[in-house]
Amino acid sequence: MKVWLVAGGAGYIGSHVVKAMYDAGENVVVLDDLSTGAEHNVPDRVPLIVGNILDEHTLAGVFEDHQVEGVVNLVARTQVGESVELPLAHYHQNVEGFRVLLAAMQRAGVRKLVYSSSASVYGMPDVDLVTEDTPCAPMSPYGQTKLIGEWLGEAAHHAFGMDVINLRYFNVAGAAAPHMTDKRVLNLVPMVFEKLTAGLPPEIFGDDYSTPDGTCVRDYIHVADIASAHLAATRFLREQHGVARTFNVGQGRGLSVRELIEVITMVTGHTAEPVVTARRPGDPAKVVADATPIQRELGWTARHSVVDMVASAWQGWCLRHPEARPA
Ligand SMILES: NC(=O)c1ccc[n+]([C@@H]2O[C@H](COP(=O)([O-])OP(=O)(O)OC[C@H]3O[C@@H](n4cnc5c(N)ncnc54)[C@H](O)[C@@H]3O)[C@@H](O)[C@H]2O)c1
């Protein structure tokens, strides 16, 4: 039986990728060291191999035991701030780990790859809509490792015929089910939830950007839509040969921080007025995807609204913080 190997499939995004593929009838096997992921994120019927992609013996065993059609690689250290403090750890995990995985794929004759990249590869783009041709200038070691990962996959494409799709995710939030929400407080949605739960006003980092309401504009996308993009990518790779492509995965629509906070207060029933504090260094004014290439070429579109995204994230938050619901 042919399977897709999902490396990092017990993590936040990976578990949604596994669910989307499994629900669509694909055979999936997960490899994850559970360093940030969790066993309960993987459906019971999906085999979970607990192991490290840096360990070539583990990888050899996985490729021996399973007839792997292709690999989705989501493994990475993901925290931008941490990457500034611990760049070598990020390079080791995100670049060396991926190199070891690619070498194992080469040895096993596996030639299909979907790679998790990120809009962070663009850095501070000064354009209205970011296309895949917008120059990349990552601002952090994390963003650098994501870009190098794209290059590694493309080099494998040229050297030994790896078919590759790089997916550059924009601002991901939400969950397909409450227990699948991201438990970390790393992006605006949980940051605002955290403030509201503590009875504090949400923070806006600067309102003097050159955007319509002065606050930063981002492209928010529901994690279930990110997951369905992977399903579309794996099916495209099944049909196509000689492919090395990179796609933005976003809604193609921007929302300002102030607008997102309005959606959050509407969904949660909390009414705190935000406070404006200083800009954060390195925050670009606007990062919105041109998402037309992935729509045109993979037939993928985002199906969930920002309200769905926030509401699903809020359900997960309240599961872990029952005190968060307004009286
Ligand atoms: N979360 C976002 O907003 C976002 C945005 C853009 C791109 N990405 C990318 O998406 C991918 C998944 O991110 P996430 O937010 O789900 O993070 P996550 O930490 O939830 O998922 C990573 C998974 O990889 C596993 N893992 C870590 N090191 C491993 C190793 N050496 N061997 C095997 N498994 C290992 C972890 O246990 C975890 O299950 C990453 O590549 C990240 O760079 C995430």
Coordinates of C-alpha atoms and ligand atoms in Angstrom, one line a residue:
M1 CA 0.0 0.0 0.0
K2 CA 1.4 3.4 -1.0
V3 CA 1.5 6.0 1.7
W4 CA 2.4 9.7 2.1
L5 CA 4.8 10.3 5.0
V6 CA 3.9 13.4 6.9
A7 CA 7.0 14.5 8.9
G8 CA 5.8 16.7 11.8
G9 CA 2.3 15.4 11.5
A10 CA 1.6 15.5 15.2
G11 CA 2.0 19.3 15.3
Y12 CA -0.4 22.1 15.0
I13 CA -0.5 22.4 11.2
G14 CA 0.7 18.8 10.5
S15 CA -2.2 17.3 12.4
H16 CA -4.6 19.3 10.1
V17 CA -2.7 18.1 7.1
V18 CA -3.0 14.5 8.3
K19 CA -6.7 15.0 8.9
A20 CA -7.4 16.5 5.5
M21 CA -5.5 13.7 3.7
Y22 CA -7.0 10.9 5.8
D23 CA -10.5 12.3 5.4
A24 CA -9.9 12.5 1.7
G25 CA -9.0 8.8 1.6
E26 CA -5.2 9.1 1.3
N27 CA -3.0 6.6 3.2
V28 CA -0.8 8.5 5.6
V29 CA 2.0 7.7 8.0
V30 CA 3.3 10.2 10.5
L31 CA 6.9 10.6 11.7
D32 CA 7.2 13.0 14.6
D33 CA 9.5 13.2 17.7
L34 CA 6.7 14.7 19.7
S35 CA 9.0 17.5 20.8
T36 CA 6.2 20.1 20.3
G37 CA 3.5 17.8 18.8
A38 CA 1.3 15.4 20.6
E39 CA 0.2 11.8 20.1
H40 CA -3.5 12.6 20.5
N41 CA -3.2 14.9 17.5
V42 CA -2.8 11.9 15.2
P43 CA -6.0 9.9 14.4
D44 CA -6.0 6.4 15.9
R45 CA -6.0 4.7 12.5
V46 CA -2.9 6.6 11.2
P47 CA 0.4 5.0 12.1
L48 CA 2.6 7.3 14.2
I49 CA 6.4 6.6 14.2
V50 CA 8.0 8.5 17.1
G51 CA 11.4 9.5 15.8
N52 CA 13.7 12.3 14.7
I53 CA 14.3 13.4 11.1
L54 CA 17.9 14.0 12.1
D55 CA 18.3 10.3 12.6
E56 CA 19.1 8.6 9.3
H57 CA 18.6 5.1 10.8
T58 CA 15.1 5.9 11.8
L59 CA 14.4 7.3 8.3
A60 CA 15.9 4.3 6.6
G61 CA 13.6 2.1 8.7
V62 CA 10.5 4.2 7.8
F63 CA 11.3 4.0 4.1
E64 CA 12.0 0.2 4.4
D65 CA 8.8 -0.5 6.3
H66 CA 6.4 1.6 4.2
Q67 CA 6.0 2.1 0.5
V68 CA 6.3 5.8 0.6
E69 CA 4.9 7.7 -2.4
G70 CA 5.9 11.1 -1.2
V71 CA 6.8 13.2 1.8
V72 CA 5.2 16.3 3.4
N73 CA 7.8 17.9 5.5
L74 CA 6.5 20.2 8.3
V75 CA 9.2 19.6 10.8
A76 CA 10.8 22.9 12.0
R77 CA 11.6 25.0 14.9
T78 CA 9.0 27.8 14.3
Q79 CA 9.6 30.6 16.7
V80 CA 11.0 33.7 15.1
G81 CA 12.1 35.3 18.3
E82 CA 13.8 32.1 19.5
S83 CA 15.6 31.9 16.1
V84 CA 17.4 35.2 16.9
E85 CA 18.6 33.9 20.2
L86 CA 19.3 30.3 19.0
P87 CA 20.1 30.5 15.3
L88 CA 22.3 27.4 15.3
A89 CA 19.5 25.3 16.8
H90 CA 17.2 26.6 14.1
Y91 CA 19.7 25.9 11.3
H92 CA 20.3 22.4 12.7
Q93 CA 16.7 21.5 12.9
N94 CA 15.3 23.2 9.8
V95 CA 18.2 23.0 7.4
E96 CA 20.3 20.0 8.5
G97 CA 17.2 18.0 9.5
F98 CA 15.7 18.6 6.1
R99 CA 19.0 17.7 4.4
V100 CA 19.1 14.4 6.2
L101 CA 15.5 13.7 5.2
L102 CA 16.2 14.5 1.5
A103 CA 19.2 12.2 1.6
A104 CA 17.1 9.4 3.0
M105 CA 14.4 10.1 0.3
Q106 CA 17.1 10.0 -2.4
R107 CA 18.4 6.6 -1.1
A108 CA 14.9 5.2 -0.9
G109 CA 14.0 6.5 -4.4
V110 CA 11.2 8.7 -3.1
R111 CA 10.8 11.6 -5.5
K112 CA 7.8 13.7 -4.3
L113 CA 7.9 16.4 -1.7
V114 CA 5.7 19.1 -0.3
Y115 CA 7.6 21.5 1.9
S116 CA 6.3 23.9 4.5
S117 CA 7.6 27.3 3.8
S118 CA 6.4 30.7 5.1
A119 CA 5.7 34.2 4.1
S120 CA 8.5 35.1 6.4
V121 CA 10.9 34.5 3.5
Y122 CA 9.7 37.8 2.0
G123 CA 10.9 39.9 5.0
M124 CA 9.6 43.5 4.6
P125 CA 8.0 43.4 1.1
D126 CA 7.1 46.9 -0.2
V127 CA 4.3 45.8 -2.5
D128 CA 0.6 45.8 -2.5
L129 CA 0.3 42.0 -3.1
V130 CA 3.1 39.7 -2.6
T131 CA 3.7 37.4 -5.6
E132 CA 6.0 34.3 -5.6
D133 CA 8.4 36.5 -7.6
T134 CA 8.6 39.2 -5.0
P135 CA 12.3 39.3 -3.9
C136 CA 12.9 37.2 -0.7
A137 CA 14.8 39.0 2.1
P138 CA 14.1 37.2 5.3
M139 CA 14.5 39.2 8.5
S140 CA 15.2 36.4 11.0
P141 CA 17.3 33.2 11.1
Y142 CA 13.9 31.3 11.1
G143 CA 12.9 33.0 7.8
Q144 CA 16.4 32.3 6.4
T145 CA 16.1 28.6 7.2
K146 CA 12.7 28.4 5.5
L147 CA 14.2 29.9 2.3
I148 CA 17.2 27.7 2.4
G149 CA 14.8 24.7 2.7
E150 CA 13.1 25.8 -0.5
W151 CA 16.6 26.0 -2.2
L152 CA 17.5 22.5 -0.9
G153 CA 14.3 21.0 -2.4
E154 CA 15.0 22.8 -5.7
A155 CA 18.6 21.6 -5.7
A156 CA 17.3 18.0 -5.2
H157 CA 14.9 18.6 -8.1
H158 CA 17.8 19.6 -10.4
A159 CA 20.3 17.0 -9.2
F160 CA 18.1 13.9 -8.8
G161 CA 14.6 14.6 -10.1
M162 CA 12.8 15.4 -6.9
D163 CA 9.3 16.8 -7.7
V164 CA 8.8 19.6 -5.2
I165 CA 6.0 22.0 -4.1
N166 CA 6.9 24.7 -1.6
L167 CA 3.9 26.2 0.1
R168 CA 4.5 29.6 1.6
Y169 CA 1.9 30.0 4.4
F170 CA 0.7 33.4 5.4
N171 CA -0.9 34.1 8.8
V172 CA -2.3 30.8 10.1
A173 CA -4.9 30.5 12.9
G174 CA -8.0 28.5 13.8
A175 CA -8.6 24.8 14.1
A176 CA -10.7 22.0 12.6
A177 CA -11.7 20.9 16.1
P178 CA -11.3 22.6 19.5
H179 CA -8.6 20.1 20.7
M180 CA -6.5 20.8 17.6
T181 CA -5.9 24.5 18.2
D182 CA -2.4 25.9 18.5
K183 CA -1.6 25.9 22.2
R184 CA 1.2 28.4 21.8
V185 CA 0.7 32.2 22.2
L186 CA 2.8 33.3 19.2
N187 CA 0.5 35.3 16.9
L188 CA -2.1 38.0 17.2
V189 CA -5.2 35.8 17.7
P190 CA -4.1 34.0 20.9
M191 CA -2.2 37.1 22.1
V192 CA -5.5 39.0 22.0
F193 CA -7.4 36.1 23.6
E194 CA -4.8 36.1 26.4
K195 CA -5.3 39.8 27.1
L196 CA -9.1 39.5 27.1
T197 CA -8.9 36.5 29.4
A198 CA -6.8 38.5 31.9
G199 CA -9.3 41.4 31.7
L200 CA -6.7 43.6 29.9
P201 CA -7.0 45.6 26.7
P202 CA -5.5 44.0 23.6
E203 CA -2.4 45.7 22.3
I204 CA -1.9 47.2 18.9
F205 CA 1.8 47.6 18.1
G206 CA 1.9 51.0 16.3
D207 CA -0.9 52.8 14.4
D208 CA 1.2 55.0 12.3
Y209 CA 1.9 52.7 9.4
S210 CA 1.0 53.7 5.8
T211 CA -2.2 51.5 5.8
P212 CA -5.8 52.7 5.7
D213 CA -6.3 52.7 9.5
G214 CA -2.5 53.0 10.4
T215 CA -2.2 49.4 11.8
C216 CA -0.4 46.5 10.1
V217 CA -2.2 44.5 7.5
R218 CA -1.9 40.8 7.2
D219 CA -3.4 37.9 5.2
Y220 CA -5.1 35.6 7.8
I221 CA -5.9 32.0 6.7
H222 CA -7.7 29.2 8.5
V223 CA -5.4 26.2 9.2
A224 CA -8.0 23.9 7.6
D225 CA -7.5 25.8 4.3
I226 CA -3.7 25.4 4.7
A227 CA -4.3 21.7 5.1
S228 CA -6.4 21.4 2.0
A229 CA -3.6 23.2 0.1
H230 CA -1.4 20.2 1.0
L231 CA -3.9 17.7 -0.2
A232 CA -4.1 19.6 -3.5
A233 CA -0.3 19.7 -3.7
T234 CA 0.1 16.0 -3.1
R235 CA -2.6 15.2 -5.8
F236 CA -0.9 17.5 -8.2
L237 CA 2.4 15.8 -7.6
R238 CA 0.8 12.4 -8.2
E239 CA -0.2 13.5 -11.7
Q240 CA 2.8 15.6 -12.7
H241 CA 6.5 14.9 -13.2
G242 CA 9.4 17.2 -13.5
V243 CA 7.8 19.8 -11.2
A244 CA 9.5 22.3 -8.9
R245 CA 6.9 25.0 -7.9
T246 CA 6.4 27.5 -5.1
F247 CA 3.0 28.8 -4.1
N248 CA 1.7 31.4 -1.7
V249 CA -1.1 30.1 0.5
G250 CA -3.2 32.9 1.7
Q251 CA -6.7 34.3 1.3
G252 CA -5.4 37.1 -1.0
R253 CA -7.2 39.6 1.2
G254 CA -5.7 41.8 3.9
L255 CA -7.1 42.6 7.3
S256 CA -5.7 45.2 9.6
V257 CA -4.8 44.5 13.2
R258 CA -7.6 46.8 14.3
E259 CA -10.1 45.0 12.1
L260 CA -9.0 41.6 13.3
I261 CA -9.4 42.8 17.0
E262 CA -12.9 44.0 16.0
V263 CA -13.7 40.5 14.7
I264 CA -12.2 38.9 17.9
T265 CA -14.3 41.1 20.2
M266 CA -17.4 40.4 18.1
V267 CA -16.8 36.6 18.2
T268 CA -15.8 36.4 21.9
G269 CA -18.3 38.9 23.4
H270 CA -15.5 40.8 25.1
T271 CA -15.6 44.5 24.6
A272 CA -12.2 45.9 25.7
E273 CA -10.9 48.9 23.7
P274 CA -7.4 48.2 22.4
V275 CA -4.4 50.2 23.5
V276 CA -1.8 51.4 21.0
T277 CA 1.8 50.8 22.0
A278 CA 5.1 51.2 20.2
R279 CA 5.8 49.5 16.9
R280 CA 7.7 46.2 17.1
P281 CA 11.0 46.3 15.2
G282 CA 10.8 44.4 11.9
D283 CA 7.0 44.4 11.5
P284 CA 6.3 45.2 7.8
A285 CA 3.2 47.5 7.2
K286 CA 1.5 45.1 4.9
V287 CA 1.9 41.5 3.8
V288 CA -0.9 40.1 1.7
A289 CA -0.6 37.2 -0.7
D290 CA -1.4 37.1 -4.4
A291 CA -3.0 33.7 -4.1
T292 CA -4.1 33.4 -7.7
P293 CA -1.3 31.0 -8.9
I294 CA -2.3 28.3 -6.4
Q295 CA -5.9 28.7 -7.3
R296 CA -5.2 28.5 -11.0
E297 CA -2.7 25.7 -11.0
L298 CA -3.7 23.5 -8.1
G299 CA -7.4 24.3 -8.2
W300 CA -7.2 25.3 -4.5
T301 CA -9.2 28.1 -2.8
A302 CA -9.6 29.2 0.8
R303 CA -13.1 28.2 2.0
H304 CA -13.1 29.5 5.5
S305 CA -13.8 33.1 6.6
V306 CA -11.8 35.1 9.2
V307 CA -14.9 34.8 11.4
D308 CA -14.8 31.0 11.2
M309 CA -11.1 31.1 11.9
V310 CA -11.4 33.2 15.0
A311 CA -14.5 31.3 16.3
S312 CA -12.7 28.0 16.0
A313 CA -9.6 29.3 17.7
W314 CA -11.8 30.8 20.5
Q315 CA -13.5 27.4 21.1
G316 CA -10.1 25.8 21.5
W317 CA -8.9 28.6 23.8
C318 CA -12.0 28.3 26.0
L319 CA -11.5 24.5 26.3
R320 CA -8.2 25.2 28.0
H321 CA -9.3 28.5 29.7
P322 CA -12.9 28.1 30.7
E323 CA -12.6 31.3 32.7
A324 CA -12.2 33.2 29.4
R325 CA -15.9 33.3 28.4
P326 CA -17.4 36.6 29.4
A327 CA -19.9 36.3 32.3
Ligands
LIG1 N1 2.4 28.1 12.6 C1 2.5 29.0 11.6 O1 1.9 30.1 11.7 C2 3.4 28.8 10.4 C3 3.5 29.7 9.4 C4 4.3 29.5 8.3 C5 5.0 28.3 8.2 N2 4.9 27.4 9.2 C6 5.6 26.1 9.1 O2 4.7 25.1 9.3 C7 5.4 23.9 9.8 C8 4.6 23.4 11.0 O3 4.5 24.4 12.0 P1 3.6 24.3 13.3 O4 3.1 25.6 13.6 O5 2.6 23.2 13.0 O6 4.7 23.8 14.4 P2 4.6 22.6 15.4 O7 5.8 22.8 16.3 O8 3.3 22.4 16.0 O9 4.9 21.3 14.4 C9 6.2 20.8 14.2 C10 6.1 19.3 14.4 O10 7.4 18.7 14.1 C11 7.8 17.9 15.2 N3 9.2 17.9 15.2 C12 10.1 18.8 15.6 N4 11.3 18.5 15.4 C13 11.3 17.2 14.9 C14 12.3 16.3 14.5 N5 13.6 16.6 14.6 N6 12.0 15.1 14.0 C15 10.7 14.8 14.0 N7 9.7 15.6 14.3 C16 10.0 16.8 14.8 C17 7.2 18.4 16.4 O11 7.0 17.5 17.5 C18 5.8 19.0 15.9 O12 4.8 17.9 15.9 C19 6.8 24.4 10.2 O13 7.7 24.0 9.2 C20 6.7 25.9 10.1 O14 7.9 26.5 9.8 C21 4.1 27.6 10.3

